[in-house]
Short mmCIF file of C-alpha atoms in Angstrom, two decimals:
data_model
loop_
_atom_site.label_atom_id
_atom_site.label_comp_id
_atom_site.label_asym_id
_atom_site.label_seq_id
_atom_site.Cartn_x
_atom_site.Cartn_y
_atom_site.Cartn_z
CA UNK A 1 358.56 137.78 142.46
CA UNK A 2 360.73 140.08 140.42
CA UNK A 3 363.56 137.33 141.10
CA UNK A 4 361.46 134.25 140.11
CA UNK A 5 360.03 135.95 136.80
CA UNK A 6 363.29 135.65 135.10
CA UNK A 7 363.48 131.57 135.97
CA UNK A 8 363.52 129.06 133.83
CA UNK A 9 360.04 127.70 135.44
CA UNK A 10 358.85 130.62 137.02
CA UNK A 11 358.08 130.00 140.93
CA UNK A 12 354.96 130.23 143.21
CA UNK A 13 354.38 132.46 146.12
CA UNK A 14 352.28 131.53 149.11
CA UNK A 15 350.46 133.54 151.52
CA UNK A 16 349.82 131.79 154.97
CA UNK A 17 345.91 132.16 155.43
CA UNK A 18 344.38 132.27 159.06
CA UNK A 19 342.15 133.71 161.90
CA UNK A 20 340.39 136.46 160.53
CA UNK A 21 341.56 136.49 156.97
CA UNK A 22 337.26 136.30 156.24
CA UNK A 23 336.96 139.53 158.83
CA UNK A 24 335.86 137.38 161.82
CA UNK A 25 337.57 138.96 164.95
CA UNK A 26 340.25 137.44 166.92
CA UNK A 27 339.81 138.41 170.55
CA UNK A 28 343.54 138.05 172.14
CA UNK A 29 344.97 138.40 168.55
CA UNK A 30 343.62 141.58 167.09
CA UNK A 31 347.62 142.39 165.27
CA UNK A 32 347.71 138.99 164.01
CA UNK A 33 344.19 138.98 162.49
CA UNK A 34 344.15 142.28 160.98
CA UNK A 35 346.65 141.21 158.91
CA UNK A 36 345.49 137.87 157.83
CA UNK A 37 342.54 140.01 156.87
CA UNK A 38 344.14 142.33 154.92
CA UNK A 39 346.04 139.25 153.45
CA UNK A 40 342.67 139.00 151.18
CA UNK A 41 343.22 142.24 149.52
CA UNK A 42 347.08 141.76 149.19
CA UNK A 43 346.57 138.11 147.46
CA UNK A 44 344.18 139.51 145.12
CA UNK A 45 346.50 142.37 144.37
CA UNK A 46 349.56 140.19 143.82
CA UNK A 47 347.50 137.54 141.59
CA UNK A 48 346.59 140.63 138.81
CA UNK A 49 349.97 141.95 139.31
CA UNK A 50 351.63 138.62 138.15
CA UNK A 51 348.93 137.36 135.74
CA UNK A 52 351.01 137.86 132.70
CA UNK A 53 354.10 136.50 134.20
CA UNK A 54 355.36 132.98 135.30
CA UNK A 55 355.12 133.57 139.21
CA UNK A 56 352.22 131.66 140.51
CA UNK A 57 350.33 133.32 143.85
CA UNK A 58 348.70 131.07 146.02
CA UNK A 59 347.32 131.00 149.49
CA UNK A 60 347.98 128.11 152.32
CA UNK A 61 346.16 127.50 154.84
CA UNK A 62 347.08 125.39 157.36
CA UNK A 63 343.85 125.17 159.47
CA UNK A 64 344.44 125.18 163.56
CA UNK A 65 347.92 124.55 165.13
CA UNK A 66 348.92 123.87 167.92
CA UNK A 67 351.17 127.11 168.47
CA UNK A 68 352.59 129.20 171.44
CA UNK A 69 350.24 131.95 169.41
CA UNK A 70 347.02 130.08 169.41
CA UNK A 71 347.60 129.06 173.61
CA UNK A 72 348.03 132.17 174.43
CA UNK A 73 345.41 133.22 176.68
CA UNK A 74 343.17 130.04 175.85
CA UNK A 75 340.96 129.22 178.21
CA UNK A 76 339.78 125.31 179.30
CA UNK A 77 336.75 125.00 176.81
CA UNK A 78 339.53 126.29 174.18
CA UNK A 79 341.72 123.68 174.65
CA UNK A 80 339.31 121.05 175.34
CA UNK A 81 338.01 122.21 171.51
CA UNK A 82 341.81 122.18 170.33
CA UNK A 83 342.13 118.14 171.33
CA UNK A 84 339.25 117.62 168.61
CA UNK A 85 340.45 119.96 165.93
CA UNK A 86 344.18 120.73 166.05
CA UNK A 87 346.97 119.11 164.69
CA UNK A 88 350.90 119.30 165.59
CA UNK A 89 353.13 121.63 163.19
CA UNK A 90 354.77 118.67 161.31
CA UNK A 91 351.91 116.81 160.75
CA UNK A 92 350.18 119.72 159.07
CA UNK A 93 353.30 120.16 157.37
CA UNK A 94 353.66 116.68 155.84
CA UNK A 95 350.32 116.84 154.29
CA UNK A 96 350.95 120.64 152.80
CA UNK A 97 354.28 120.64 151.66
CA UNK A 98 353.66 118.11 148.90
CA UNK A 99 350.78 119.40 147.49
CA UNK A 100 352.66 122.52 147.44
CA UNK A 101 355.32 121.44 145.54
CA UNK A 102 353.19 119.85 142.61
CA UNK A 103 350.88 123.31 142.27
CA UNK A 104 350.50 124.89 138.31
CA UNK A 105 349.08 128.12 137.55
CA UNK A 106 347.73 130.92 139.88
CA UNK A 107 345.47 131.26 142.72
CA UNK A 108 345.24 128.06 144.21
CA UNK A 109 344.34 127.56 147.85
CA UNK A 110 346.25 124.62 149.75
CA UNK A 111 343.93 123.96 152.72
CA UNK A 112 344.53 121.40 155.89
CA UNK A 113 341.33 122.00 157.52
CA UNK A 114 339.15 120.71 154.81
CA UNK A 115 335.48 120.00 155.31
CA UNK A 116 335.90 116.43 155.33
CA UNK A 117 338.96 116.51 157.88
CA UNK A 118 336.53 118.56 160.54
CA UNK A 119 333.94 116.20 159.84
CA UNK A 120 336.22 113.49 160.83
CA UNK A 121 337.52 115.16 163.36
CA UNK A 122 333.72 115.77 165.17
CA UNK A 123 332.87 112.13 164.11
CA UNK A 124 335.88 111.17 166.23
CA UNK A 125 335.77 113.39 168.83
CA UNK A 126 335.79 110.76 171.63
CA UNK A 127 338.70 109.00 170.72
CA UNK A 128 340.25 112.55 170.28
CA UNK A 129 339.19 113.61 174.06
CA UNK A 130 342.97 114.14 176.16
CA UNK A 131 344.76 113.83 173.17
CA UNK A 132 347.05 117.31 173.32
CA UNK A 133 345.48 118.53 177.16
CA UNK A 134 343.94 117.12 180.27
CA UNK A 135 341.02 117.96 181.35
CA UNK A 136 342.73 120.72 183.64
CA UNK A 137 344.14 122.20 180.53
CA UNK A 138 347.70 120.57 180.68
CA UNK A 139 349.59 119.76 178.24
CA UNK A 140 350.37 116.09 177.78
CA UNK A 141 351.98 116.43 174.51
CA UNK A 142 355.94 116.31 173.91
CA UNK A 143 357.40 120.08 173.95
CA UNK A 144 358.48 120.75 170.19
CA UNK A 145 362.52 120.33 170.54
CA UNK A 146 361.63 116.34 171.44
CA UNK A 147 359.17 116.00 168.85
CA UNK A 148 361.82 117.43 166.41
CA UNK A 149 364.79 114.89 168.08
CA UNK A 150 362.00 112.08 167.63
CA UNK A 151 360.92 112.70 164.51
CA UNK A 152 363.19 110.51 162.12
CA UNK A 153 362.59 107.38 164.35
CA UNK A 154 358.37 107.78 164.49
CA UNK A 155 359.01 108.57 160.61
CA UNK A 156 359.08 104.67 159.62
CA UNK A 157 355.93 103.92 161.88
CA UNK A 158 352.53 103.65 160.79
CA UNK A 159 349.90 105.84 162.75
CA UNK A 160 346.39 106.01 162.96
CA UNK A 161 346.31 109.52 162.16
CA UNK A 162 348.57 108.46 158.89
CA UNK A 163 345.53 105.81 158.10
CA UNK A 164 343.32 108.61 158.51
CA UNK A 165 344.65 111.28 156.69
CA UNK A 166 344.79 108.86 153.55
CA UNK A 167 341.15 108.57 154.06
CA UNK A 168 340.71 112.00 154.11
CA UNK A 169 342.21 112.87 150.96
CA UNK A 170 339.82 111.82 148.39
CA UNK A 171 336.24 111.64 150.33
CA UNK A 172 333.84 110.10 148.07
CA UNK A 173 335.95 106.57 147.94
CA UNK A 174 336.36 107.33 151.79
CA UNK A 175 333.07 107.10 152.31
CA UNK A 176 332.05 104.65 149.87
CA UNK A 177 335.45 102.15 150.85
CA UNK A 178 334.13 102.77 154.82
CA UNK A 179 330.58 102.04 153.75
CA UNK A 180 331.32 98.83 152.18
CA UNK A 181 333.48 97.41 155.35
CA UNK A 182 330.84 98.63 157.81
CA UNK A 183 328.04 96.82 155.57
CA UNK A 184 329.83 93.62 155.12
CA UNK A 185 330.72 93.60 158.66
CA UNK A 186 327.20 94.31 159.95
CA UNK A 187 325.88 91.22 157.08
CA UNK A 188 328.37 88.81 158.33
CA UNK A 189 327.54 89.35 162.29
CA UNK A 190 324.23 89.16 161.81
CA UNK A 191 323.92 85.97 160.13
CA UNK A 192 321.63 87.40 156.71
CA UNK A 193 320.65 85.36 154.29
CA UNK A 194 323.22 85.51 152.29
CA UNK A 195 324.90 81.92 152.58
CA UNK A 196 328.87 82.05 153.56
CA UNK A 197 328.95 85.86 154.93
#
């Protein structure tokens, strides 16, 4: 901070939120969420610290991962749960990283886990089943070093979870843009009476 002051444009600091920065306890992970919880007090600290200079202090928060950390003594129903809600490093990453480049002022939060990307998640929860685990708790995804040696080539491919992660991003036309496609589908199967649907 003392370092980016004296730039031209400042800078930004971010603090990587997690389990237990609200005071929740993390069974299997007391270290890790003591500090996240004192992470709280140390943001708020930093943010009246730097108000009168050109350092920005934000948090990120990159919801759940799917990390050697959070496996670590995960049980069945943990994982089953972590097929539905978590997300691979880099794709968390490629959804964070720009929005943290383009942040002004102080005391921002950059979130992943948004409410509208659980709710997606739950309303898609079937199609998510087996997705990272089986359902003996195996992994079935590709270890990290051939995700990384694959990642240029998958980079010019179209996904699903691209399609819904631009969905995600602003949800009122989300929902409105999904409403309209479900309605017009449902008026041109069922043969209304509108003519030429």
């Amino acid at each position: 901070m003392d370092v980016m002051q004296y730039q031209e444009k400042g800078g930004h600091v971010f603090n990587m939120d997690g389990a237990g920065s609200g005071g929740s306890s993390t069974p299997l992970t007391a270290v890790y969420g003591s500090t996240k919880c004192g992470l709280r007090q140390f943001q708020a600290s930093l943010m009246k610290e730097s108000r009168r200079s050109k350092v920005g202090v934000h948090t990120a928060s990159p919801g759940m991962v799917l990390t050697d950390l959070l496996l670590s003594g995960s049980s069945l129903q943990n994982k089953q749960m972590f097929n539905i809600i978590c997300e691979l490093p880099e794709t968390v990453a490629r959804t964070l990283v720009p929005r943290m480049r383009v942040v002004k002022g102080s005391g921002k939060a950059v979130n992943y886990l948004t409410p509208p990307r659980i709710l997606l998640a739950l309303v898609t929860a079937w199609v998510r089943r087996g997705r990272w685990f089986d359902e003996e708790g195996r992994a079935v995804y590709a270890a990290e070093a051939d995700r990384i040696r694959n990642w240029a080539e998958s980079r010019t491919r179209f996904s699903f979870t691209d399609a819904m992660e631009m969905y995600t991003e602003n949800t009122w036309v989300s929902v409105f843009s999904l409403s309209v496609v479900c309605a017009f589908i449902m008026l041109s199967s069922s043969g209304g009476p509108f003519p030429g649907t």
